[in-house]
Amino acid sequence: MEIDVGKDFYHRLANRDSHQGDGKFTAIDFRNRFLKSLDNENAWLTDTEPIVLDFANVKKIGPSFANEAFAYFTKYASPEKLSKKIVFKNATRVQRMIIQEELETGHKRV
Amino acid sequence: MFNKIPKSVAIPSLIVFLITAYLLFNPFIFRDINTIIYPRHINDLQTARNYYQILSSVLTILFSIVGLILGYFYYINKIETDANNAKRERIRKRLDSLIAELNEYDDLVNTISCLNVKDKGELKFIRNKINRSSEQISSQLEQGDTLFGLSKDEIKTIIRIHSFVEQNPFLMEVDYDELIKSDQSLIWIIKNDYTERMQEARRICYCKLE
């Protein structure tokens, strides 16, 4: 499955939840919409096709968005395993670093 | 200037110099010691004049060639030095710009952490500016990571500042009333943590300035 994040969701990935910024296009919305299938332990036990997130049209990704959308899954798997299940295509070097940093530090809210 | 002359040029140049010195002083050396190694006998002024005239012509050609070779390497070296200076200047300008943006970011965060905010509207405005400033820093790092000469870990150190700020509810989430009533000791801890991160990022940038 491949998702053009910029077109299918939004080009500015900044808000963690409805309390942050303008409260729109939040990481929780994104997770529920595109990564719902990964939100259970069984999904991480089997080898399935990775979800490819195309960042070509994404202008910005904030640390809190990355944390809530992706680092949330570190409760199921290590960052390395997570990177195999969720592939970040066409992300810039800094965008990758922001995501990687959040994956390494883990989910910060329960 | 000539620090990059290759050995293949330096050694022949030294040999030419030694031969020249030998040929110049040849008539005066070894005359009475060993006539075998003294190749020609100069017994009168005419012979000496002819000898030095020939020597002068040969050396002129020889030095011209050596001069051309050295000139070529000087030219190549100069181009390289100019390119390095231009690159250093570009790095300095970009780092200046990055440091200015970090300072701007720092001022904005300090405005909130020092509770120097008048009302809800201003708080929202400052938070918005913090986000814009972080985007500016990210795009600068994006465009110039190789030119800055920053390592992956150094870029991460700069990125971590906004990660810390953005995910800190006190700095970026709570409303104005809650912010004003916040526990001062908590603010102090956050400020210290933030300041350390910012200082580290600045130190990285200043180190790259040389």
Short mmCIF file of C-alpha atoms in Angstrom, two decimals, chain B:
data_model
loop_
_atom_site.label_atom_id
_atom_site.label_comp_id
_atom_site.label_asym_id
_atom_site.label_seq_id
_atom_site.Cartn_x
_atom_site.Cartn_y
_atom_site.Cartn_z
CA MET B 1 51.95 28.88 -1.82
CA PHE B 2 54.29 26.10 -2.97
CA ASN B 3 53.32 23.70 -0.26
CA LYS B 4 51.66 21.40 -2.76
CA ILE B 5 54.51 21.05 -5.23
CA PRO B 6 54.73 17.35 -5.93
CA LYS B 7 57.92 15.44 -5.30
CA SER B 8 58.15 14.72 -9.03
CA VAL B 9 58.79 18.45 -9.56
CA ALA B 10 60.62 19.30 -6.36
CA ILE B 11 63.29 16.62 -6.77
CA PRO B 12 64.20 17.45 -10.41
CA SER B 13 64.24 21.16 -9.45
CA LEU B 14 66.70 20.41 -6.67
CA ILE B 15 68.85 18.35 -9.02
CA VAL B 16 68.85 21.21 -11.59
CA PHE B 17 69.87 23.60 -8.83
CA LEU B 18 72.74 21.35 -7.74
CA ILE B 19 73.93 20.82 -11.32
CA THR B 20 73.80 24.56 -11.91
CA ALA B 21 75.79 25.24 -8.79
CA TYR B 22 78.31 22.58 -9.77
CA LEU B 23 78.71 23.94 -13.30
CA LEU B 24 79.05 27.53 -12.07
CA PHE B 25 81.75 26.75 -9.58
CA ASN B 26 83.27 23.90 -11.53
CA PRO B 27 86.26 25.88 -12.87
CA PHE B 28 87.29 26.83 -9.36
CA ILE B 29 86.86 23.53 -7.62
CA PHE B 30 89.09 20.49 -7.56
CA ARG B 31 91.63 22.15 -9.86
CA ASP B 32 94.51 21.10 -7.73
CA ILE B 33 92.98 18.04 -6.15
CA ASN B 34 91.96 15.74 -8.91
CA THR B 35 92.10 16.62 -12.55
CA ILE B 36 90.03 13.57 -13.55
CA ILE B 37 86.83 14.90 -12.05
CA TYR B 38 87.60 18.37 -13.32
CA PRO B 39 86.29 18.10 -16.89
CA ARG B 40 87.76 21.13 -18.59
CA HIS B 41 90.85 23.20 -18.15
CA ILE B 42 90.38 26.91 -18.23
CA ASN B 43 93.70 28.42 -18.87
CA ASP B 44 92.77 31.80 -20.27
CA LEU B 45 90.02 34.38 -20.17
CA GLN B 46 88.66 33.52 -23.65
CA THR B 47 88.07 29.89 -22.66
CA ALA B 48 86.39 31.04 -19.46
CA ARG B 49 84.21 33.50 -21.38
CA ASN B 50 83.15 30.80 -23.86
CA TYR B 51 82.46 28.36 -21.04
CA TYR B 52 80.21 30.77 -19.13
CA GLN B 53 78.50 31.93 -22.32
CA ILE B 54 77.50 28.38 -23.19
CA LEU B 55 76.60 27.71 -19.57
CA SER B 56 74.47 30.86 -19.47
CA SER B 57 72.53 29.86 -22.62
CA VAL B 58 71.92 26.34 -21.36
CA LEU B 59 70.85 27.55 -17.92
CA THR B 60 68.52 30.17 -19.38
CA ILE B 61 66.62 27.48 -21.25
CA LEU B 62 66.72 25.17 -18.24
CA PHE B 63 65.42 27.82 -15.82
CA SER B 64 62.74 28.88 -18.27
CA ILE B 65 61.43 25.32 -18.33
CA VAL B 66 61.63 25.01 -14.54
CA GLY B 67 59.98 28.44 -14.19
CA LEU B 68 57.15 27.42 -16.48
CA ILE B 69 56.58 24.21 -14.54
CA LEU B 70 56.58 26.03 -11.20
CA GLY B 71 54.31 28.72 -12.64
CA TYR B 72 51.87 26.05 -13.78
CA PHE B 73 51.73 24.51 -10.32
CA TYR B 74 51.39 27.95 -8.72
CA TYR B 75 48.43 28.62 -11.02
CA ILE B 76 46.77 25.30 -10.19
CA ASN B 77 47.43 25.86 -6.50
CA LYS B 78 46.00 29.38 -6.65
CA ILE B 79 42.78 28.19 -8.27
CA GLU B 80 42.42 25.56 -5.55
CA THR B 81 43.17 28.09 -2.79
CA ASP B 82 40.64 30.58 -4.23
CA ALA B 83 37.99 27.84 -4.47
CA ASN B 84 38.66 26.83 -0.85
CA ASN B 85 38.41 30.44 0.32
CA ALA B 86 35.14 30.93 -1.56
CA LYS B 87 33.74 27.72 -0.04
CA ARG B 88 34.83 28.81 3.44
CA GLU B 89 33.11 32.15 2.91
CA ARG B 90 29.87 30.46 1.82
CA ILE B 91 29.98 28.21 4.90
CA ARG B 92 30.56 31.25 7.12
CA LYS B 93 27.61 33.14 5.62
CA ARG B 94 25.27 30.16 5.97
CA LEU B 95 26.42 29.51 9.52
CA ASP B 96 25.89 33.20 10.36
CA SER B 97 22.37 32.90 9.00
CA LEU B 98 21.75 29.68 10.96
CA ILE B 99 23.09 31.22 14.18
CA ALA B 100 20.85 34.28 13.64
CA GLU B 101 17.83 32.00 13.22
CA LEU B 102 18.77 30.02 16.34
CA ASN B 103 19.05 33.31 18.25
CA GLU B 104 15.62 34.35 17.02
CA TYR B 105 14.22 30.98 18.07
CA ASP B 106 15.89 31.27 21.45
CA ASP B 107 14.42 34.75 22.03
CA LEU B 108 10.92 33.48 21.26
CA VAL B 109 11.20 30.45 23.56
CA ASN B 110 12.64 32.64 26.31
CA THR B 111 9.68 35.01 25.95
CA ILE B 112 7.37 32.14 26.90
CA SER B 113 9.62 30.50 29.50
CA CYS B 114 10.15 33.87 31.22
CA LEU B 115 6.37 34.41 31.12
CA ASN B 116 6.91 37.65 29.27
CA VAL B 117 3.59 37.29 27.44
CA LYS B 118 0.75 39.79 27.73
CA ASP B 119 -2.28 37.81 26.60
CA LYS B 120 -3.67 34.79 24.74
CA GLY B 121 -3.25 36.42 21.36
CA GLU B 122 0.42 37.17 21.91
CA LEU B 123 1.07 33.67 23.21
CA LYS B 124 -0.49 32.18 20.06
CA PHE B 125 1.49 34.58 17.90
CA ILE B 126 4.80 33.65 19.59
CA ARG B 127 4.12 29.92 19.33
CA ASN B 128 3.34 30.37 15.67
CA LYS B 129 6.61 32.25 15.20
CA ILE B 130 8.50 29.47 17.01
CA ASN B 131 7.09 26.96 14.53
CA ARG B 132 8.01 29.16 11.58
CA SER B 133 11.48 29.68 12.97
CA SER B 134 12.00 25.93 13.39
CA GLU B 135 10.89 25.41 9.78
CA GLN B 136 13.42 28.00 8.72
CA ILE B 137 16.16 26.21 10.66
CA SER B 138 15.13 22.86 9.14
CA SER B 139 15.15 24.23 5.60
CA GLN B 140 18.56 25.80 6.18
CA LEU B 141 19.88 22.47 7.40
CA GLU B 142 18.19 20.78 4.46
CA GLN B 143 19.85 23.00 1.91
CA GLY B 144 23.20 23.29 3.48
CA ASP B 145 23.96 20.20 5.50
CA THR B 146 26.87 19.24 3.29
CA LEU B 147 28.06 22.80 2.90
CA PHE B 148 27.96 23.44 6.64
CA GLY B 149 30.14 20.42 7.14
CA LEU B 150 27.84 19.28 9.95
CA SER B 151 27.80 15.61 10.84
CA LYS B 152 24.58 13.62 11.21
CA ASP B 153 24.84 13.76 15.01
CA GLU B 154 25.42 17.52 14.96
CA ILE B 155 22.33 18.07 12.80
CA LYS B 156 20.37 15.84 15.17
CA THR B 157 21.51 17.96 18.13
CA ILE B 158 19.98 21.02 16.43
CA ILE B 159 16.82 19.13 15.49
CA ARG B 160 16.39 17.92 19.09
CA ILE B 161 15.88 21.51 20.29
CA HIS B 162 12.56 21.84 18.51
CA SER B 163 11.63 18.29 19.40
CA PHE B 164 12.06 19.25 23.05
CA VAL B 165 10.21 22.57 22.70
CA GLU B 166 7.35 21.36 20.53
CA GLN B 167 6.60 18.40 22.75
CA ASN B 168 6.69 20.43 25.91
CA PRO B 169 3.06 21.25 26.79
CA PHE B 170 4.13 24.18 28.96
CA LEU B 171 5.95 25.86 26.09
CA MET B 172 3.70 24.99 23.17
CA GLU B 173 0.32 23.77 24.33
CA VAL B 174 -1.19 25.02 27.58
CA ASP B 175 -3.41 28.07 27.38
CA TYR B 176 -2.45 31.47 28.67
CA ASP B 177 -4.15 31.24 32.08
CA GLU B 178 -2.57 27.87 32.84
CA LEU B 179 0.82 29.13 31.70
CA ILE B 180 0.76 32.14 34.01
CA LYS B 181 -0.22 29.97 36.98
CA SER B 182 2.45 27.33 36.25
CA ASP B 183 4.77 26.03 38.93
CA GLN B 184 7.95 28.17 38.92
CA SER B 185 10.20 25.25 39.85
CA LEU B 186 8.91 23.29 36.86
CA ILE B 187 9.56 26.27 34.61
CA TRP B 188 13.08 26.49 35.98
CA ILE B 189 13.78 22.83 35.17
CA ILE B 190 12.42 23.20 31.63
CA LYS B 191 14.43 26.38 31.10
CA ASN B 192 17.66 24.73 32.23
CA ASP B 193 17.11 21.70 30.03
CA TYR B 194 16.25 23.86 27.05
CA THR B 195 19.20 26.22 27.60
CA GLU B 196 21.65 23.32 27.65
CA ARG B 197 20.32 22.04 24.34
CA MET B 198 20.47 25.47 22.75
CA GLN B 199 24.00 26.09 24.04
CA GLU B 200 25.15 22.79 22.57
CA ALA B 201 23.64 23.69 19.18
CA ARG B 202 25.31 27.09 19.27
CA ARG B 203 28.63 25.52 20.25
CA ILE B 204 28.43 23.25 17.20
CA CYS B 205 27.81 26.23 14.90
CA TYR B 206 30.59 28.33 16.45
CA CYS B 207 33.05 25.42 16.15
CA LYS B 208 32.32 25.23 12.42
CA LEU B 209 33.07 28.95 12.06
CA GLU B 210 36.72 28.11 13.00
#
